[in-house]
Amino acid sequence: MSRNDLFAIGEVAKLFHISVSTLHHYERIGLLKPAYVSSDSHYRYYRAEQFEILNTIRYLRALDMPLTKIKDYLENKDIESIRQKLEEQKQAVLQKQQDLKRIEQKINNRLNWLNDAENTPLDVISHVSLPSVRIAWMDNTLQIEGYSDMEEPIRKLDMSDAEAVVFPGKVGLGISKEHLENGEINQYDGIFLLLDNEDIYTGQTITITESEGLRLRFHGMHKDATTQYEKLLDYIHTHQLIITGFSREITLIDYGVTNDTNAFVTEICIPVTKQ
């Protein structure tokens, strides 16, 4: 075989703006094998006729087509085959666009949460509209002295094998309506995950409808919440309000966001209505 008709692997890599290791990978998977391999140096050489194959591979890779599908097409080349592969890739791209749009919205949700947590006044009881939310709830009697007390129940709640859903501002604790009415605020009745509409969660969920409520945000964590509940319950009694559901207590900013404990913010919301 004349070497004059061959191009060394390094030359081919430069001509096609790809790496030598990429060409080695193409060889390993049977996508493009060298025309000649030196028995002495084991150096690889390619023919000019193979450049069309490389052009096809590079173009289809630019369309994000997987190498397995490109290999299948090259082994079964005809008009219908390339039409089918392009249609399949179009659908894959459209799905990826939807996935990226969903991820973009999840990022926006977290940015809005962070901005809201930083800018809302603290130690002020506010009448707010509590939006409809989707949560994963687990009944669990808890007393919280530190964040580690929440780890085991969080792991039990984090049942989604599709994607991670646990993040600061998404894990909450609740005290039942009955215990709030009786002033029993020294322990929690359950733990929940607050789920975005875009979250993929495979466990059981419940939807809490929109309602009116009270909100109090304060510096600190769950272990600092008892006195805040006392303030809220006193306000409810003074203004003759009726508690309509369990409390939603969420640490918005904690060690998951910053090491500055002075910046920690926790929120308590209690759904209420007028008598």
Tab-separated table of N, CA, C and O in Angstrom, residues 3 59 70 77 89 91 122 127 145 148 151 159 187 202 275:
chain	number	residue	atom	x	y	z
A	3	ARG	N	2.135	4.863	0.741
A	3	ARG	CA	1.930	5.857	1.778
A	3	ARG	C	1.516	7.210	1.199
A	3	ARG	O	1.013	8.070	1.918
A	59	TYR	N	-20.789	16.561	11.183
A	59	TYR	CA	-22.035	17.317	10.982
A	59	TYR	C	-23.138	16.770	11.874
A	59	TYR	O	-23.860	17.532	12.534
A	70	ILE	N	-25.294	7.526	14.770
A	70	ILE	CA	-24.471	7.836	13.595
A	70	ILE	C	-23.874	6.554	13.022
A	70	ILE	O	-23.865	6.336	11.799
A	77	LYS	N	-26.810	3.153	5.147
A	77	LYS	CA	-27.069	4.448	4.512
A	77	LYS	C	-28.099	4.352	3.393
A	77	LYS	O	-27.943	3.563	2.467
A	89	GLN	N	-33.827	12.886	15.873
A	89	GLN	CA	-32.992	13.878	16.541
A	89	GLN	C	-33.740	15.184	16.775
A	89	GLN	O	-33.547	15.849	17.793
A	91	GLN	N	-36.921	15.432	17.457
A	91	GLN	CA	-37.748	15.214	18.638
A	91	GLN	C	-36.909	15.246	19.906
A	91	GLN	O	-37.350	15.766	20.948
A	122	LEU	N	-38.198	41.756	58.880
A	122	LEU	CA	-38.237	40.713	59.895
A	122	LEU	C	-38.981	41.206	61.133
A	122	LEU	O	-39.159	42.405	61.349
A	127	HIS	N	-50.411	40.079	57.370
A	127	HIS	CA	-51.511	39.342	56.749
A	127	HIS	C	-51.123	39.106	55.288
A	127	HIS	O	-50.840	40.063	54.557
A	145	GLU	N	-33.538	20.425	67.965
A	145	GLU	CA	-32.476	21.133	68.672
A	145	GLU	C	-31.393	21.604	67.708
A	145	GLU	O	-30.689	22.562	67.968
A	148	SER	N	-29.368	18.536	62.406
A	148	SER	CA	-29.197	17.086	62.241
A	148	SER	C	-30.448	16.317	62.643
A	148	SER	O	-30.666	15.191	62.190
A	151	GLU	N	-32.422	15.424	59.555
A	151	GLU	CA	-31.815	14.703	58.441
A	151	GLU	C	-32.509	13.381	58.125
A	151	GLU	O	-32.780	13.075	56.970
A	159	MET	N	-37.844	10.922	48.226
A	159	MET	CA	-38.066	9.652	47.549
A	159	MET	C	-37.979	9.767	46.039
A	159	MET	O	-38.196	8.809	45.328
A	187	GLN	N	-43.301	20.948	70.080
A	187	GLN	CA	-42.860	19.917	69.149
A	187	GLN	C	-43.684	20.003	67.874
A	187	GLN	O	-44.749	20.613	67.839
A	202	THR	N	-41.450	11.548	42.596
A	202	THR	CA	-42.157	10.282	42.374
A	202	THR	C	-42.913	9.795	43.602
A	202	THR	O	-43.644	8.815	43.523
A	275	GLN	N	-63.333	35.504	62.387
A	275	GLN	CA	-64.509	34.853	62.990
A	275	GLN	C	-65.786	35.359	62.363
A	275	GLN	O	-65.872	36.491	61.936
